[in-house]
Amino acid sequence: MQILKFSGWKIFFLSSIILLMVNACKDPDPVNDLEPFQKDLYISNRDASVNFSDYKTYFLLDTLQKIGKDTMSIKKNYLTEHLIIQAIDSNLLNYGFVKVNKDQHPDVAVVASVLRFKESVPLSYSPTLFGPGVFGYASSSEFGFPGYQFSAPDNFGFYSFDIGSLTIDMLDLKNAPSAGKLNVIWNGIIAGSANDSLVANPQRVLTGINVLFEQSPYLKDGK
């Protein structure tokens, strides 16, 4: 009977090869093996009763709003903030909207906000939904629309937000009453792209903004 002999380094080498082969055959984890940008979630919502071809002009708030029970802990990143506002502006212009000042009676107002909390909330959860002072969140007067509470359609649904999400709300000014509620007619959410420094990776959130508008061709064609 022939006895096979292996030195220690050969056994170690063969074991390493086998281990590599086993690891190579393992299926990727559907969550943990994702790249950071692949974990982002893009959600767009609309008021189905609205024909967006009726809306031509917009006013864009030029600062990001900070939403949370401790907004002071959300640090500003002014370069990223500028890039985000610029990306929203560019998409609206590409969709045929005309930018005007607030005192020029725009058809819609657009507000972008960073969310910092974790709980199940309406998909269009934003300072616009709660009016002045509710739960300690910002009031509508901070956006230049004092005396209003904002609301969204029931069909916007719910989602559990984590720390680090961006929301974009489009508010109906064209049909605004003299007082009462301003309706959110479109909303986009990028969940997972922001962190304590406001945005973990600017390109992630900029990509997300573009995806939200790509998901919403009705903003351009009205259908």
PDB file of C-alpha atoms in Angstrom:
ATOM      1  CA  MET A   1       0.000   0.000   0.000  1.00  0.00           C
ATOM      2  CA  GLN A   2       1.385   3.364  -1.008  1.00  0.00           C
ATOM      3  CA  ILE A   3       1.347   6.075   1.668  1.00  0.00           C
ATOM      4  CA  LEU A   4       0.977   9.663   0.479  1.00  0.00           C
ATOM      5  CA  LYS A   5       3.006  12.212   2.380  1.00  0.00           C
ATOM      6  CA  PHE A   6       2.406  15.975   2.389  1.00  0.00           C
ATOM      7  CA  SER A   7       4.507  18.594   4.041  1.00  0.00           C
ATOM      8  CA  GLY A   8       2.826  21.191   6.278  1.00  0.00           C
ATOM      9  CA  TRP A   9       3.010  24.043   3.764  1.00  0.00           C
ATOM     10  CA  LYS A  10       1.434  21.888   1.052  1.00  0.00           C
ATOM     11  CA  ILE A  11      -1.501  21.015   3.318  1.00  0.00           C
ATOM     12  CA  PHE A  12      -1.946  24.706   4.157  1.00  0.00           C
ATOM     13  CA  PHE A  13      -1.813  25.604   0.460  1.00  0.00           C
ATOM     14  CA  LEU A  14      -4.402  22.978  -0.481  1.00  0.00           C
ATOM     15  CA  SER A  15      -6.676  24.071   2.389  1.00  0.00           C
ATOM     16  CA  SER A  16      -6.512  27.670   1.196  1.00  0.00           C
ATOM     17  CA  ILE A  17      -7.439  26.659  -2.334  1.00  0.00           C
ATOM     18  CA  ILE A  18     -10.433  24.660  -1.074  1.00  0.00           C
ATOM     19  CA  LEU A  19     -11.570  27.562   1.133  1.00  0.00           C
ATOM     20  CA  LEU A  20     -11.371  29.988  -1.789  1.00  0.00           C
ATOM     21  CA  MET A  21     -13.368  27.606  -3.982  1.00  0.00           C
ATOM     22  CA  VAL A  22     -16.077  27.255  -1.319  1.00  0.00           C
ATOM     23  CA  ASN A  23     -16.340  31.025  -0.838  1.00  0.00           C
ATOM     24  CA  ALA A  24     -16.488  31.571  -4.588  1.00  0.00           C
ATOM     25  CA  CYS A  25     -19.455  29.237  -4.820  1.00  0.00           C
ATOM     26  CA  LYS A  26     -21.452  30.995  -2.086  1.00  0.00           C
ATOM     27  CA  ASP A  27     -24.423  33.002  -3.241  1.00  0.00           C
ATOM     28  CA  PRO A  28     -24.159  36.765  -2.602  1.00  0.00           C
ATOM     29  CA  ASP A  29     -26.148  38.072   0.338  1.00  0.00           C
ATOM     30  CA  PRO A  30     -29.131  39.964  -1.119  1.00  0.00           C
ATOM     31  CA  VAL A  31     -28.634  42.851   1.342  1.00  0.00           C
ATOM     32  CA  ASN A  32     -25.188  42.824   2.933  1.00  0.00           C
ATOM     33  CA  ASP A  33     -23.325  42.349  -0.357  1.00  0.00           C
ATOM     34  CA  LEU A  34     -24.977  45.337  -2.009  1.00  0.00           C
ATOM     35  CA  GLU A  35     -23.028  48.485  -2.777  1.00  0.00           C
ATOM     36  CA  PRO A  36     -24.195  51.532  -0.743  1.00  0.00           C
ATOM     37  CA  PHE A  37     -25.970  53.127  -3.720  1.00  0.00           C
ATOM     38  CA  GLN A  38     -27.832  49.854  -4.375  1.00  0.00           C
ATOM     39  CA  LYS A  39     -29.474  50.106  -0.949  1.00  0.00           C
ATOM     40  CA  ASP A  40     -31.116  53.437  -1.758  1.00  0.00           C
ATOM     41  CA  LEU A  41     -34.852  53.389  -2.334  1.00  0.00           C
ATOM     42  CA  TYR A  42     -36.513  55.805  -4.767  1.00  0.00           C
ATOM     43  CA  ILE A  43     -40.231  56.435  -4.337  1.00  0.00           C
ATOM     44  CA  SER A  44     -42.342  58.927  -6.279  1.00  0.00           C
ATOM     45  CA  ASN A  45     -45.997  59.732  -5.613  1.00  0.00           C
ATOM     46  CA  ARG A  46     -48.600  61.854  -7.349  1.00  0.00           C
ATOM     47  CA  ASP A  47     -52.104  63.144  -6.885  1.00  0.00           C
ATOM     48  CA  ALA A  48     -53.888  61.101  -9.546  1.00  0.00           C
ATOM     49  CA  SER A  49     -56.543  63.774  -9.976  1.00  0.00           C
ATOM     50  CA  VAL A  50     -54.008  66.355 -11.182  1.00  0.00           C
ATOM     51  CA  ASN A  51     -53.159  67.076 -14.820  1.00  0.00           C
ATOM     52  CA  PHE A  52     -49.628  68.409 -14.588  1.00  0.00           C
ATOM     53  CA  SER A  53     -49.847  70.087 -17.979  1.00  0.00           C
ATOM     54  CA  ASP A  54     -51.924  72.725 -16.183  1.00  0.00           C
ATOM     55  CA  TYR A  55     -48.868  73.742 -14.159  1.00  0.00           C
ATOM     56  CA  LYS A  56     -46.183  75.755 -15.927  1.00  0.00           C
ATOM     57  CA  THR A  57     -44.238  77.852 -13.417  1.00  0.00           C
ATOM     58  CA  TYR A  58     -42.473  76.951 -10.185  1.00  0.00           C
ATOM     59  CA  PHE A  59     -40.763  78.513  -7.209  1.00  0.00           C
ATOM     60  CA  LEU A  60     -37.946  76.451  -5.677  1.00  0.00           C
ATOM     61  CA  LEU A  61     -36.903  77.071  -2.092  1.00  0.00           C
ATOM     62  CA  ASP A  62     -33.125  77.475  -2.350  1.00  0.00           C
ATOM     63  CA  THR A  63     -32.232  75.831   0.970  1.00  0.00           C
ATOM     64  CA  LEU A  64     -32.695  72.303   2.264  1.00  0.00           C
ATOM     65  CA  GLN A  65     -35.091  71.995   5.175  1.00  0.00           C
ATOM     66  CA  LYS A  66     -34.067  69.858   8.148  1.00  0.00           C
ATOM     67  CA  ILE A  67     -36.809  67.679   9.586  1.00  0.00           C
ATOM     68  CA  GLY A  68     -36.594  65.817  12.866  1.00  0.00           C
ATOM     69  CA  LYS A  69     -37.178  66.214  16.547  1.00  0.00           C
ATOM     70  CA  ASP A  70     -33.567  67.351  16.939  1.00  0.00           C
ATOM     71  CA  THR A  71     -32.820  69.329  13.789  1.00  0.00           C
ATOM     72  CA  MET A  72     -29.779  70.981  15.383  1.00  0.00           C
ATOM     73  CA  SER A  73     -27.968  67.634  15.144  1.00  0.00           C
ATOM     74  CA  ILE A  74     -28.270  67.640  11.337  1.00  0.00           C
ATOM     75  CA  LYS A  75     -25.127  69.338  10.091  1.00  0.00           C
ATOM     76  CA  LYS A  76     -25.159  71.512   7.001  1.00  0.00           C
ATOM     77  CA  ASN A  77     -23.069  70.681   3.982  1.00  0.00           C
ATOM     78  CA  TYR A  78     -23.484  73.759   1.830  1.00  0.00           C
ATOM     79  CA  LEU A  79     -21.751  72.404  -1.281  1.00  0.00           C
ATOM     80  CA  THR A  80     -23.950  69.316  -1.303  1.00  0.00           C
ATOM     81  CA  GLU A  81     -27.003  71.456  -0.566  1.00  0.00           C
ATOM     82  CA  HIS A  82     -26.225  73.595  -3.614  1.00  0.00           C
ATOM     83  CA  LEU A  83     -25.758  70.513  -5.817  1.00  0.00           C
ATOM     84  CA  ILE A  84     -29.099  69.079  -4.667  1.00  0.00           C
ATOM     85  CA  ILE A  85     -31.011  72.303  -5.335  1.00  0.00           C
ATOM     86  CA  GLN A  86     -29.251  72.617  -8.694  1.00  0.00           C
ATOM     87  CA  ALA A  87     -30.198  69.043  -9.668  1.00  0.00           C
ATOM     88  CA  ILE A  88     -33.874  69.636  -8.816  1.00  0.00           C
ATOM     89  CA  ASP A  89     -33.794  72.906 -10.746  1.00  0.00           C
ATOM     90  CA  SER A  90     -32.257  71.239 -13.787  1.00  0.00           C
ATOM     91  CA  ASN A  91     -34.827  68.439 -13.875  1.00  0.00           C
ATOM     92  CA  LEU A  92     -37.752  70.843 -13.565  1.00  0.00           C
ATOM     93  CA  LEU A  93     -36.392  73.022 -16.369  1.00  0.00           C
ATOM     94  CA  ASN A  94     -35.781  69.959 -18.556  1.00  0.00           C
ATOM     95  CA  TYR A  95     -39.417  68.988 -18.020  1.00  0.00           C
ATOM     96  CA  GLY A  96     -40.576  72.319 -19.383  1.00  0.00           C
ATOM     97  CA  PHE A  97     -41.307  74.177 -16.156  1.00  0.00           C
ATOM     98  CA  VAL A  98     -40.435  77.869 -15.962  1.00  0.00           C
ATOM     99  CA  LYS A  99     -38.732  79.150 -12.829  1.00  0.00           C
ATOM    100  CA  VAL A 100     -40.115  82.327 -11.264  1.00  0.00           C
ATOM    101  CA  ASN A 101     -39.829  84.195  -7.996  1.00  0.00           C
ATOM    102  CA  LYS A 102     -42.314  83.627  -5.215  1.00  0.00           C
ATOM    103  CA  ASP A 103     -43.909  87.049  -5.755  1.00  0.00           C
ATOM    104  CA  GLN A 104     -44.600  86.195  -9.426  1.00  0.00           C
ATOM    105  CA  HIS A 105     -47.467  83.864  -8.493  1.00  0.00           C
ATOM    106  CA  PRO A 106     -45.914  80.477  -9.388  1.00  0.00           C
ATOM    107  CA  ASP A 107     -48.186  77.528 -10.111  1.00  0.00           C
ATOM    108  CA  VAL A 108     -46.251  75.278  -7.727  1.00  0.00           C
ATOM    109  CA  ALA A 109     -43.702  75.561  -4.955  1.00  0.00           C
ATOM    110  CA  VAL A 110     -41.004  72.912  -4.593  1.00  0.00           C
ATOM    111  CA  VAL A 111     -39.401  72.183  -1.219  1.00  0.00           C
ATOM    112  CA  ALA A 112     -36.552  69.723  -0.553  1.00  0.00           C
ATOM    113  CA  SER A 113     -35.981  68.393   2.958  1.00  0.00           C
ATOM    114  CA  VAL A 114     -33.624  66.063   4.813  1.00  0.00           C
ATOM    115  CA  LEU A 115     -35.375  63.645   7.172  1.00  0.00           C
ATOM    116  CA  ARG A 116     -33.879  62.469  10.445  1.00  0.00           C
ATOM    117  CA  PHE A 117     -35.924  59.934  12.377  1.00  0.00           C
ATOM    118  CA  LYS A 118     -37.146  56.363  12.124  1.00  0.00           C
ATOM    119  CA  GLU A 119     -40.844  55.583  12.186  1.00  0.00           C
ATOM    120  CA  SER A 120     -43.675  54.638   9.857  1.00  0.00           C
ATOM    121  CA  VAL A 121     -45.112  57.776   8.323  1.00  0.00           C
ATOM    122  CA  PRO A 122     -46.976  58.953   5.191  1.00  0.00           C
ATOM    123  CA  LEU A 123     -44.823  58.714   2.096  1.00  0.00           C
ATOM    124  CA  SER A 124     -44.958  62.472   1.719  1.00  0.00           C
ATOM    125  CA  TYR A 125     -43.962  63.015   5.352  1.00  0.00           C
ATOM    126  CA  SER A 126     -42.465  66.475   5.478  1.00  0.00           C
ATOM    127  CA  PRO A 127     -42.837  69.755   7.326  1.00  0.00           C
ATOM    128  CA  THR A 128     -45.549  70.612   4.838  1.00  0.00           C
ATOM    129  CA  LEU A 129     -47.904  67.982   6.203  1.00  0.00           C
ATOM    130  CA  PHE A 130     -48.226  69.159   9.747  1.00  0.00           C
ATOM    131  CA  GLY A 131     -48.644  72.912   9.789  1.00  0.00           C
ATOM    132  CA  PRO A 132     -47.343  75.145  12.567  1.00  0.00           C
ATOM    133  CA  GLY A 133     -45.740  73.582  15.566  1.00  0.00           C
ATOM    134  CA  VAL A 134     -47.118  70.045  15.469  1.00  0.00           C
ATOM    135  CA  PHE A 135     -44.713  67.471  16.976  1.00  0.00           C
ATOM    136  CA  GLY A 136     -42.026  70.142  17.053  1.00  0.00           C
ATOM    137  CA  TYR A 137     -41.527  70.112  13.291  1.00  0.00           C
ATOM    138  CA  ALA A 138     -41.149  73.211  11.157  1.00  0.00           C
ATOM    139  CA  SER A 139     -44.171  75.319  10.301  1.00  0.00           C
ATOM    140  CA  SER A 140     -45.303  76.417   6.862  1.00  0.00           C
ATOM    141  CA  SER A 141     -44.354  80.013   7.662  1.00  0.00           C
ATOM    142  CA  GLU A 142     -40.691  79.000   7.473  1.00  0.00           C
ATOM    143  CA  PHE A 143     -41.168  78.298   3.772  1.00  0.00           C
ATOM    144  CA  GLY A 144     -42.799  81.646   3.127  1.00  0.00           C
ATOM    145  CA  PHE A 145     -46.405  80.411   3.220  1.00  0.00           C
ATOM    146  CA  PRO A 146     -47.687  81.528   6.644  1.00  0.00           C
ATOM    147  CA  GLY A 147     -51.180  80.584   7.692  1.00  0.00           C
ATOM    148  CA  TYR A 148     -51.296  77.312   5.774  1.00  0.00           C
ATOM    149  CA  GLN A 149     -51.233  73.664   6.622  1.00  0.00           C
ATOM    150  CA  PHE A 150     -50.228  71.291   3.852  1.00  0.00           C
ATOM    151  CA  SER A 151     -51.757  67.922   3.036  1.00  0.00           C
ATOM    152  CA  ALA A 152     -51.325  64.971   0.682  1.00  0.00           C
ATOM    153  CA  PRO A 153     -53.796  62.535  -0.908  1.00  0.00           C
ATOM    154  CA  ASP A 154     -54.694  59.391   1.025  1.00  0.00           C
ATOM    155  CA  ASN A 155     -53.239  57.198  -1.717  1.00  0.00           C
ATOM    156  CA  PHE A 156     -49.676  58.324  -0.969  1.00  0.00           C
ATOM    157  CA  GLY A 157     -49.323  55.302   1.363  1.00  0.00           C
ATOM    158  CA  PHE A 158     -46.797  54.681   4.118  1.00  0.00           C
ATOM    159  CA  TYR A 159     -43.106  53.862   4.447  1.00  0.00           C
ATOM    160  CA  SER A 160     -40.706  53.385   7.356  1.00  0.00           C
ATOM    161  CA  PHE A 161     -38.011  56.048   7.058  1.00  0.00           C
ATOM    162  CA  ASP A 162     -34.566  55.667   8.528  1.00  0.00           C
ATOM    163  CA  ILE A 163     -32.115  58.424   9.390  1.00  0.00           C
ATOM    164  CA  GLY A 164     -30.779  59.887   6.190  1.00  0.00           C
ATOM    165  CA  SER A 165     -33.510  60.403   3.613  1.00  0.00           C
ATOM    166  CA  LEU A 166     -34.319  63.228   1.224  1.00  0.00           C
ATOM    167  CA  THR A 167     -37.845  64.244   0.250  1.00  0.00           C
ATOM    168  CA  ILE A 168     -38.990  66.634  -2.481  1.00  0.00           C
ATOM    169  CA  ASP A 169     -42.507  68.061  -2.213  1.00  0.00           C
ATOM    170  CA  MET A 170     -44.397  69.892  -4.963  1.00  0.00           C
ATOM    171  CA  LEU A 171     -47.156  72.128  -3.564  1.00  0.00           C
ATOM    172  CA  ASP A 172     -50.172  73.384  -5.477  1.00  0.00           C
ATOM    173  CA  LEU A 173     -50.157  77.198  -5.367  1.00  0.00           C
ATOM    174  CA  LYS A 174     -52.293  77.644  -8.453  1.00  0.00           C
ATOM    175  CA  ASN A 175     -55.392  76.385  -6.677  1.00  0.00           C
ATOM    176  CA  ALA A 176     -54.455  77.576  -3.205  1.00  0.00           C
ATOM    177  CA  PRO A 177     -57.285  78.920  -1.056  1.00  0.00           C
ATOM    178  CA  SER A 178     -56.844  82.216   0.764  1.00  0.00           C
ATOM    179  CA  ALA A 179     -56.216  80.149   3.904  1.00  0.00           C
ATOM    180  CA  GLY A 180     -56.330  76.509   4.905  1.00  0.00           C
ATOM    181  CA  LYS A 181     -54.391  73.754   3.187  1.00  0.00           C
ATOM    182  CA  LEU A 182     -51.927  73.667   0.318  1.00  0.00           C
ATOM    183  CA  ASN A 183     -52.028  70.290  -1.403  1.00  0.00           C
ATOM    184  CA  VAL A 184     -48.939  68.209  -2.110  1.00  0.00           C
ATOM    185  CA  ILE A 185     -49.504  67.101  -5.707  1.00  0.00           C
ATOM    186  CA  TRP A 186     -46.173  65.317  -6.224  1.00  0.00           C
ATOM    187  CA  ASN A 187     -43.616  63.897  -3.856  1.00  0.00           C
ATOM    188  CA  GLY A 188     -40.303  62.134  -4.320  1.00  0.00           C
ATOM    189  CA  ILE A 189     -38.288  60.325  -1.660  1.00  0.00           C
ATOM    190  CA  ILE A 190     -34.717  59.029  -1.692  1.00  0.00           C
ATOM    191  CA  ALA A 191     -34.405  56.776   1.348  1.00  0.00           C
ATOM    192  CA  GLY A 192     -30.915  55.920   2.558  1.00  0.00           C
ATOM    193  CA  SER A 193     -28.778  58.520   0.777  1.00  0.00           C
ATOM    194  CA  ALA A 194     -28.156  61.036   3.583  1.00  0.00           C
ATOM    195  CA  ASN A 195     -26.417  60.872   6.944  1.00  0.00           C
ATOM    196  CA  ASP A 196     -25.435  63.156   9.823  1.00  0.00           C
ATOM    197  CA  SER A 197     -23.253  65.329   7.575  1.00  0.00           C
ATOM    198  CA  LEU A 198     -26.401  65.884   5.474  1.00  0.00           C
ATOM    199  CA  VAL A 199     -25.390  63.636   2.587  1.00  0.00           C
ATOM    200  CA  ALA A 200     -22.992  60.702   2.782  1.00  0.00           C
ATOM    201  CA  ASN A 201     -22.216  60.672  -0.925  1.00  0.00           C
ATOM    202  CA  PRO A 202     -23.368  63.574  -3.134  1.00  0.00           C
ATOM    203  CA  GLN A 203     -23.465  61.442  -6.258  1.00  0.00           C
ATOM    204  CA  ARG A 204     -25.838  58.968  -4.612  1.00  0.00           C
ATOM    205  CA  VAL A 205     -28.442  61.596  -3.859  1.00  0.00           C
ATOM    206  CA  LEU A 206     -27.957  63.364  -7.208  1.00  0.00           C
ATOM    207  CA  THR A 207     -28.534  60.059  -8.997  1.00  0.00           C
ATOM    208  CA  GLY A 208     -31.621  59.544  -6.858  1.00  0.00           C
ATOM    209  CA  ILE A 209     -33.060  62.931  -7.820  1.00  0.00           C
ATOM    210  CA  ASN A 210     -32.676  62.084 -11.497  1.00  0.00           C
ATOM    211  CA  VAL A 211     -34.332  58.698 -10.946  1.00  0.00           C
ATOM    212  CA  LEU A 212     -37.328  60.327  -9.221  1.00  0.00           C
ATOM    213  CA  PHE A 213     -37.957  62.534 -12.230  1.00  0.00           C
ATOM    214  CA  GLU A 214     -37.418  59.633 -14.635  1.00  0.00           C
ATOM    215  CA  GLN A 215     -40.111  57.786 -12.683  1.00  0.00           C
ATOM    216  CA  SER A 216     -42.454  60.752 -13.157  1.00  0.00           C
ATOM    217  CA  PRO A 217     -42.796  61.473 -16.904  1.00  0.00           C
ATOM    218  CA  TYR A 218     -46.310  62.816 -16.240  1.00  0.00           C
ATOM    219  CA  LEU A 219     -44.665  65.934 -14.807  1.00  0.00           C
ATOM    220  CA  LYS A 220     -43.595  66.660 -18.369  1.00  0.00           C
ATOM    221  CA  ASP A 221     -46.434  65.311 -20.508  1.00  0.00           C
ATOM    222  CA  GLY A 222     -49.243  65.914 -18.018  1.00  0.00           C
ATOM    223  CA  LYS A 223     -50.623  62.375 -18.240  1.00  0.00           C
TER     224      LYS A 223
END
